[in-house]
Steps between C-alpha positions, in 0.01 A plus 500: 500500500698580818240680721724529812380465858151407564274616784133545570399868575212514736285802552427502884263685717720522810877468437580430865253226534626334172864544607417319834307231328780417252776512764296222670536309180880544522546806276743775586521856359730533211430856378251783560358657805157559650551875452541439124180290509669184364712205619671237289514183718700190444484132607781308332488587131123588523413871482182686594451861451246662741363849371259711687296757297733482202295302241182303480501127485781255524752426225782276386827694483820426304824706532733462203861546599462382861507175678288420816747694718457813295851445374598596145511216250786505250284411215120582458241591240423872507124567556490666144616177341241311706237746389601447138481129530166499669349729236640281226324209669178683487492600877308823562672730755311732730800729550796496258865591565648805330710337226722819463633468859750274693518392855205486742157445339191275539212341306155368618294225339228261600479139466187341342316498828568872577791447745730799488866442416769772565841468342695761682866563413693696747834549325 
């Protein structure tokens, strides 16, 4: 399965403090604004999403159709196909994609330890 770009999405208490901290680790802002309550920060090919008051807990995030620079990939597995394959493999989803649609969509699932995984397709 081609899951696309990987990042960790962190639910933060103070976006500015988190931004300052990760900048000291060499990360720079790639997308988002403090006014939007989220920042996507990058260091090399490593991505971290900082989200204030948008969701509870942290999650692993995959973006089918994108590389680590949010550039479109020529070939990728649509989130609906990923969903089908996961379900065929016995994986339970917490939120399923609408199979009757095309384009942007997302699914949620948890790993065996309860860690949230978001597969979020933007195109």
